[in-house]
Every structure is written in structure tokens, then in C-alpha cells.
Coordinates of C-alpha atoms and ligand atoms in Angstrom, one line a residue:
M1 CA -13.2 211.8 298.5
I2 CA -10.1 212.9 296.5
S3 CA -10.4 216.4 295.3
F4 CA -9.0 217.3 291.8
Y5 CA -10.6 220.5 291.8
P6 CA -8.4 223.3 290.7
G7 CA -9.3 225.4 293.9
P8 CA -10.1 225.0 296.4
S9 CA -8.0 221.8 296.2
R10 CA -6.7 219.2 298.0
V11 CA -4.9 220.0 301.2
H12 CA -1.8 218.7 302.0
D13 CA -2.1 215.4 304.3
E14 CA 0.0 217.3 306.9
I15 CA -2.4 220.0 307.7
P16 CA -4.4 218.6 310.5
A17 CA -1.2 217.7 312.3
Y18 CA 0.1 221.5 311.8
V19 CA -3.2 222.6 313.0
A20 CA -2.7 220.8 316.1
D21 CA 0.6 222.3 316.4
A22 CA -0.5 225.6 316.1
Y23 CA -3.4 225.0 318.6
E24 CA -0.8 223.3 321.2
A25 CA 1.7 226.3 321.1
G26 CA -0.8 229.1 321.4
I27 CA -0.8 230.5 317.7
L28 CA -4.4 230.5 317.2
S29 CA -5.0 233.2 320.0
I30 CA -1.5 235.3 319.3
N31 CA -2.1 238.9 318.9
H32 CA -1.1 240.0 315.2
R33 CA 1.3 243.0 316.8
S34 CA 3.3 240.6 318.9
E35 CA 6.7 239.6 318.4
E36 CA 5.7 236.1 318.4
F37 CA 3.2 236.6 315.2
M38 CA 6.0 239.2 313.4
K39 CA 8.8 236.0 313.8
I40 CA 6.3 233.8 312.1
S41 CA 5.6 236.3 309.4
E42 CA 9.2 237.3 308.7
K43 CA 10.3 233.4 308.4
T44 CA 7.3 232.5 306.3
I45 CA 8.4 235.6 303.7
R46 CA 11.9 234.2 304.0
L47 CA 11.0 230.9 303.0
L48 CA 8.7 231.9 300.4
K49 CA 11.5 233.7 298.4
R50 CA 14.1 231.1 299.2
K51 CA 11.8 228.1 297.8
L52 CA 10.2 229.6 295.1
E53 CA 13.5 232.0 294.1
I54 CA 12.1 235.2 294.4
P55 CA 14.6 237.9 294.3
H56 CA 15.8 239.5 297.7
D57 CA 15.0 243.0 296.7
Y58 CA 11.0 242.1 296.2
T59 CA 8.6 242.8 299.1
I60 CA 6.0 240.0 300.0
F61 CA 2.4 241.1 301.3
F62 CA -0.3 238.9 302.8
T63 CA -3.8 240.0 301.6
G64 CA -7.1 238.2 302.0
S65 CA -7.5 236.4 298.7
A66 CA -6.1 236.9 294.8
T67 CA -9.2 239.1 294.0
E68 CA -8.1 241.4 296.6
C69 CA -4.9 241.8 295.0
W70 CA -6.9 242.7 291.8
E71 CA -8.3 245.9 294.0
I72 CA -5.0 246.7 295.4
I73 CA -3.4 247.1 291.9
A74 CA -6.0 248.9 290.5
Q75 CA -6.5 251.5 293.4
S76 CA -2.6 251.7 294.2
V77 CA -0.6 250.8 291.6
I78 CA -2.8 251.7 288.1
A79 CA -2.6 255.5 287.9
K80 CA -4.4 255.9 284.6
S81 CA -4.3 252.9 282.4
S82 CA -4.3 249.2 282.2
F83 CA -3.8 247.0 279.6
H84 CA -5.5 243.5 280.1
F85 CA -4.4 240.3 277.7
F86 CA -6.5 237.7 278.5
N87 CA -8.1 234.4 277.2
G88 CA -10.4 233.2 279.9
S89 CA -12.8 234.1 282.9
F90 CA -10.3 234.8 285.4
G91 CA -8.5 237.5 283.2
R92 CA -11.7 238.7 282.1
K93 CA -12.9 239.2 285.9
W94 CA -10.0 241.3 286.8
F95 CA -10.5 243.4 283.9
E96 CA -14.0 243.9 285.0
Y97 CA -13.1 244.4 288.8
T98 CA -10.3 246.9 287.2
S99 CA -13.0 248.7 285.3
R100 CA -15.1 249.5 288.0
I101 CA -12.4 251.1 290.1
C102 CA -10.2 252.9 287.1
N103 CA -11.3 254.5 283.9
G104 CA -8.5 253.4 281.6
A105 CA -8.7 249.8 281.8
T106 CA -8.5 248.5 278.0
P107 CA -9.1 244.4 277.3
F108 CA -7.4 242.6 274.7
E109 CA -8.8 239.0 274.1
F110 CA -7.1 236.2 272.3
G111 CA -7.9 232.8 272.0
I112 CA -7.3 229.9 273.9
N113 CA -4.9 228.1 271.2
D114 CA -3.2 231.4 270.7
L115 CA 0.3 232.3 272.1
L116 CA 0.8 236.1 273.3
D117 CA 2.8 238.0 270.8
E118 CA 4.6 241.0 272.3
K119 CA 5.4 242.3 268.9
E120 CA 1.3 242.7 268.5
F121 CA 0.7 244.6 271.3
K122 CA 1.7 248.0 269.7
L123 CA 1.2 250.0 273.3
V124 CA 2.7 253.5 274.2
K125 CA 5.8 252.5 275.8
G126 CA 6.0 253.4 279.4
E127 CA 2.7 253.7 280.3
G128 CA -0.2 251.8 281.8
V129 CA 0.1 248.7 283.5
I130 CA 0.1 245.3 281.6
C131 CA -2.1 242.9 283.1
L132 CA -1.4 239.1 282.6
T133 CA -2.7 236.1 283.9
Q134 CA 0.1 233.6 283.9
N135 CA -2.4 230.4 284.4
E136 CA -5.9 230.4 283.1
T137 CA -7.6 228.2 285.5
S138 CA -10.8 228.5 283.6
N139 CA -9.7 226.9 280.7
G140 CA -6.2 225.2 281.5
T141 CA -3.8 227.7 279.3
Q142 CA -0.6 229.5 280.4
V143 CA 1.6 232.4 279.2
S144 CA 5.2 230.8 279.7
N145 CA 8.0 232.3 281.3
R146 CA 10.0 232.3 277.7
I147 CA 6.8 234.4 276.5
M148 CA 6.9 236.7 279.8
S149 CA 10.6 237.6 279.4
G150 CA 9.7 238.5 275.5
I151 CA 7.4 241.0 277.1
R152 CA 9.5 242.2 279.7
E153 CA 12.2 242.5 277.0
Q154 CA 10.1 244.7 274.8
Y155 CA 8.5 246.9 277.3
P156 CA 11.5 247.1 280.0
R157 CA 9.7 250.6 281.7
Q158 CA 6.4 249.4 282.0
L159 CA 5.0 247.8 285.1
I160 CA 3.7 244.5 284.6
A161 CA 1.5 242.5 287.0
V162 CA 0.8 239.0 287.0
D163 CA -1.8 236.7 288.4
A164 CA -0.4 233.5 289.0
T165 CA -3.1 232.0 291.7
S166 CA -3.1 228.5 290.3
S167 CA 0.5 228.2 289.5
M168 CA 2.6 229.8 292.2
G169 CA 4.3 227.2 294.3
G170 CA 3.6 224.7 291.6
V171 CA 6.0 225.6 289.0
Y172 CA 9.2 228.0 288.3
L173 CA 8.2 231.2 287.7
D174 CA 10.9 234.0 286.8
F175 CA 9.6 236.9 288.8
S176 CA 12.4 239.2 287.4
A177 CA 10.2 239.1 284.4
A178 CA 7.4 241.1 286.0
D179 CA 6.7 243.9 288.9
I180 CA 3.7 242.4 290.7
W181 CA 2.8 238.8 291.0
F182 CA -0.1 237.4 293.2
A183 CA -1.7 234.0 294.2
S184 CA -4.1 232.9 296.5
V185 CA -3.0 229.6 298.8
Q186 CA -5.8 227.2 298.1
K187 CA -4.4 226.2 294.7
C188 CA -0.7 225.0 294.4
F189 CA 0.2 225.9 297.9
G190 CA -2.4 222.9 299.2
L191 CA -3.5 225.0 302.0
P192 CA -7.2 225.9 303.0
A193 CA -8.5 229.1 301.5
G194 CA -8.5 232.6 303.2
L195 CA -4.5 234.0 302.2
G196 CA -3.5 235.7 299.4
I197 CA 0.1 236.6 298.6
M198 CA 1.7 239.4 296.8
V199 CA 4.8 239.8 295.4
C200 CA 6.4 243.2 294.3
S201 CA 9.3 244.5 292.5
P202 CA 11.0 247.5 294.0
T203 CA 9.9 249.4 291.0
A204 CA 6.3 248.4 291.7
M205 CA 6.6 249.9 295.3
E206 CA 8.5 253.2 294.0
K207 CA 5.3 253.7 291.6
A208 CA 3.0 253.0 294.5
T209 CA 4.9 255.3 296.8
K210 CA 4.8 258.0 294.2
L211 CA 1.0 257.7 293.8
G212 CA 0.6 257.7 297.7
E213 CA -3.0 256.5 297.4
R214 CA -4.0 256.2 301.1
N215 CA -7.9 255.9 301.2
H216 CA -8.2 252.2 301.6
Y217 CA -7.4 249.8 304.7
N218 CA -5.1 247.9 301.9
S219 CA -3.7 250.6 300.0
L220 CA -0.4 249.5 299.0
T221 CA 1.6 252.2 300.9
F222 CA -0.2 251.6 304.0
M223 CA 0.5 247.8 303.4
A224 CA 4.2 248.6 302.9
E225 CA 4.6 250.6 306.0
M226 CA 3.0 247.9 308.1
M227 CA 5.1 245.4 306.3
D228 CA 8.5 247.0 307.3
K229 CA 7.7 245.2 310.7
W230 CA 6.3 242.1 309.2
Q231 CA 2.7 243.3 309.8
T232 CA -0.4 243.9 308.1
P233 CA -2.9 246.8 308.3
F234 CA -5.7 244.5 309.3
T235 CA -5.9 241.0 311.7
P236 CA -4.4 238.6 308.9
N237 CA -5.5 235.1 308.9
V238 CA -2.5 234.2 311.2
L239 CA -3.1 230.1 311.2
N240 CA -2.9 230.0 307.3
I241 CA 0.2 232.1 307.7
Y242 CA 1.7 229.6 309.8
L243 CA 0.4 226.9 307.9
L244 CA 1.9 228.1 304.7
N245 CA 5.4 228.5 306.8
R246 CA 5.2 224.9 307.7
V247 CA 4.4 223.7 304.1
M248 CA 7.1 225.9 302.7
E249 CA 9.4 224.5 305.1
A250 CA 8.6 220.9 304.2
S251 CA 8.4 221.6 300.5
R252 CA 11.0 220.9 298.0
P253 CA 12.9 224.0 296.3
I254 CA 10.6 225.1 293.2
R255 CA 12.7 223.7 290.4
D256 CA 12.3 220.1 291.9
Q257 CA 8.5 220.7 292.4
H258 CA 8.3 222.0 288.7
E259 CA 10.0 218.7 287.1
K260 CA 7.3 216.7 289.1
I261 CA 4.4 218.6 288.0
E262 CA 5.7 218.7 284.4
K263 CA 6.3 215.0 284.5
R264 CA 2.8 214.6 285.8
F265 CA 1.6 217.0 283.2
R266 CA 3.3 214.7 280.3
S267 CA 1.8 211.6 281.4
W268 CA -1.7 213.5 281.6
I269 CA -1.1 214.3 277.6
D270 CA 0.4 211.1 277.0
F271 CA -2.8 209.5 278.3
F272 CA -5.5 211.9 276.8
N273 CA -3.4 211.6 273.4
E274 CA -4.5 207.7 273.3
K275 CA -8.3 208.8 273.2
E276 CA -10.7 210.1 271.1
T277 CA -14.1 210.9 273.1
I278 CA -12.4 212.9 276.0
R279 CA -9.7 214.7 275.1
H280 CA -7.4 217.9 276.2
L281 CA -9.2 221.1 275.4
I282 CA -6.3 222.9 274.3
T283 CA -4.9 221.8 270.9
N284 CA -1.9 224.0 270.9
K285 CA 0.8 222.4 273.0
Q286 CA 2.8 225.6 273.8
A287 CA -0.6 226.9 275.0
R288 CA -1.2 224.1 277.6
S289 CA -0.9 224.8 281.7
L290 CA 1.0 222.8 283.6
T291 CA -1.0 222.7 286.8
V292 CA -4.5 222.5 285.3
I293 CA -5.5 219.9 282.7
P294 CA -8.9 221.1 281.0
V295 CA -10.7 217.8 279.3
Q296 CA -13.4 218.2 276.7
S297 CA -16.0 215.9 275.5
T298 CA -19.5 216.0 275.0
E299 CA -22.2 217.2 277.0
E300 CA -23.6 213.8 278.1
L301 CA -20.4 212.4 278.2
V302 CA -18.8 215.0 280.7
T303 CA -22.4 214.5 283.0
T304 CA -21.8 210.8 283.1
I305 CA -18.0 211.0 284.2
K306 CA -18.2 213.5 286.6
T307 CA -21.5 211.5 288.3
K308 CA -19.5 208.1 287.8
A309 CA -16.1 209.8 289.3
K310 CA -17.8 211.0 292.0
K311 CA -19.5 207.8 293.2
K312 CA -16.1 206.2 293.1
G313 CA -14.8 209.1 295.5
L314 CA -13.1 211.5 292.8
L315 CA -14.1 214.7 292.9
L316 CA -13.7 216.5 289.4
G317 CA -13.3 220.0 288.9
E318 CA -16.2 221.7 286.9
G319 CA -15.9 223.2 283.5
Y320 CA -15.8 227.1 284.1
G321 CA -17.7 229.7 282.3
D322 CA -18.8 229.1 278.7
L323 CA -17.0 225.9 279.2
K324 CA -19.1 224.5 282.0
S325 CA -21.2 221.9 280.4
T326 CA -18.6 220.4 278.0
T327 CA -15.4 220.4 280.0
F328 CA -14.1 218.8 283.4
R329 CA -10.7 220.2 284.9
I330 CA -8.2 218.1 286.7
A331 CA -5.8 219.7 288.9
N332 CA -1.9 218.8 288.5
F333 CA -1.1 220.5 292.1
P334 CA 1.8 219.3 294.2
A335 CA -0.3 217.9 297.2
L336 CA -1.9 215.7 294.9
K337 CA -0.1 212.0 295.3
K338 CA 1.0 209.8 292.6
K339 CA -1.5 207.0 293.5
E340 CA -4.6 209.5 293.6
I341 CA -3.7 210.3 290.0
G342 CA -3.1 206.5 289.1
K343 CA -6.8 205.9 290.5
L344 CA -8.2 208.8 288.5
M345 CA -6.3 207.6 285.4
K346 CA -7.6 204.0 286.0
F347 CA -11.1 205.5 286.2
L348 CA -11.1 206.9 282.8
S349 CA -9.1 204.6 281.2
R350 CA -12.7 202.9 280.6
Y351 CA -13.6 205.9 278.1
D352 CA -12.2 206.0 274.7
Ligands
PLP1 C1 -9.0 231.1 291.8 C2 -8.5 232.3 291.1 C3 -8.5 233.8 291.3 C4 -9.3 233.8 292.8 O1 -8.9 233.6 293.9 P1 -9.6 233.9 295.3 O2 -8.7 233.6 296.1 O3 -10.9 233.3 295.2 O4 -9.9 235.3 295.0 C5 -8.0 234.7 290.5 N1 -7.4 234.3 289.4 C6 -7.0 233.1 289.1 C7 -6.3 232.8 287.8 C8 -7.5 231.8 289.9 O5 -7.3 230.8 289.5

């Protein structure tokens, strides 16, 4: 079965061999306070910074998931207020999770074909954390680097937190345009689930230090103290950190990766431009995600396509939330192979 699910997604072919290597080298049982672990952790962070062009002075943390990062931000960074701009299920969930922890979370919903416009934000400058979902996995939309930079320019002193769960590791992200970025590895990184990555600017760390919140096992100040020694406050997913290190070692620099993903994205766009009964859900070209392709059709046809695809060994991503019955999603993640995409295109080509 070839999985086109946008998370958990197809893992890299090399994963079983890397797991075998980890077993041979005794990594499955190493202590997370050992010298050996610290070396792997440090190397993984160094590789992430180099391959993804993350600024040197940003701090990288290992968490359990992207969901955990929502909570870490709410408990350790958002002092009073946060502003959540979203157009889909994941952005909404982030807002809801934050509301349970903080009183001052405000939602700003926008349409799936609208582009975020910072001139319409009208926020009190310098106050509150701006929360954005860079790649909305539920509906295949994105906030581009250009728009992110515009927001940064308009609000230079505001903390900006970004959910890049289904884009980090797949496309080029301008990390300097925001203060906190996070992802989990079962999307673009092509790894099994169970590890999150959180990237923080010096400004974000200063804010966390100033707040000094220390009530949780994953309070950011506590995480930072442990990260000084390349460690985590809890026993982390050591195997997955090792696998991430191997995948990063083998992966091309992010700009090359981006080029490949963008080229494949274009071929999907060309493919659906020729069709009538199945089409790209998002009509505004500039709002389209590069890594998640949402396809819309009638309820009947969506069911037929998903069932028939499965019989052919092609697993399509279910529609998400309100879009469940009338859409399916196709991951455009780096681990997918050209010939697998060809196979799916061939299968879909029987539909007009
Ligand atoms: C998958 C996803 C999440 C949740 O990730 P977990 O690893 O399950 O916590 C959050 N945000 C976005 C945009 C996602 O795609």
C-alpha cells in the first residue's frame, strides 16, 4: 500500500535499515542522560539548523508532538493574550487548546480562498502572541513566506508563533520571520509518529525567561535548562531522534527539496486543471499549500475514488472536518517517489 495520507505519512524507504542500525549500535537502550545520547541530540540539532536554514541563535527543542507545542506555547509564552488567525481545523484546534489554558485567546477566522492581510489585523502593537498555521493540513492552504514577512514587518516587536507541522522539512521556510516554529515528524520528515520539534528565537526565549513559568514538566524554562546539555526534562523518543538525525544527514538542503516539491505541486495543478468532476478545492492559486493537495468532488465520487484507489494499493487521505465527505487529500511530501505519484495520476486519469 502506498500512503498518500498527509500524516501519518509514507516513511522513507531507509527507515527499517536505520532502525536495524540503531539496534546494532545499542541505541534502543541508551540512557537519555548519557554522553552518547547528548552527541546524537547535538548532531541532530546541528543538522536541522544546517539543512533547514534555521538561524544559529535559535534554540531547537524535542517534544512529543505538535499538539504538545500548542500547550507549551500557551503555558510558557503567552502571558495574557494571543491572536489566532486560521481558516481550518488545525488552526481552530490550536485556538481551542490555548483557550483552555489562557483566558485571552482571540480567534480571527478567514476564508479558505482569502490571503491573510496584516493591514487588516489592527492589533495593539507589542501585545499578545500572533498564532498562525503556516500550512493548514485540513484544507490544503498555506500562508506564504512573503505574507509571513509582511506580518513580521508590521509587528516587529510582537511574538509570532507558527504551526508548520505539515510543511517543515518539505519546503523552504524563512525562520527569521517568526519566533516560534513547530512541527511533528510524521508529516514532511517521513518518519514514524511520536516526536515533535520546536524552534525558538532568542526573543521567544527571553520572553519565556521573563515569565519564568515552571509548573509543568515541559515548561519552556525547564526545557531550556535541559537543552543546555542537549537533553530533555523527560525521556524522549530516542529512536526517533536517531532516525531524524539519519534522515537529515541523507536529505538534500531545503532549497533543493523545495524545488522538487514545488515541481511536483505544479504537475498536480496541471493535472487537476484538465479535469471537471474532480478539482483542486482551493480556487485562489496563491493560497494553495505546496505539500497538501485537497481534491474536491461529489460525495458519491469521493467515496468511489477512495474505495477503488485502496483496491489498487493507493491510500488517499480522508477529507478533514467539515470537508470529510466531499474532499480527499494527497500528500506531496518528500518521501513519496516519482513513480508512486505517477501511479496515482494514472489511476485518477480515468476520472474527468
Ligand atoms: C498533524 C498536525 C498537527 C498535530 O500533530 P500531532 O503530531 O498529532 O500533535 C497540528 N497541526 C497541524 C497543522 C498538523 O498538520
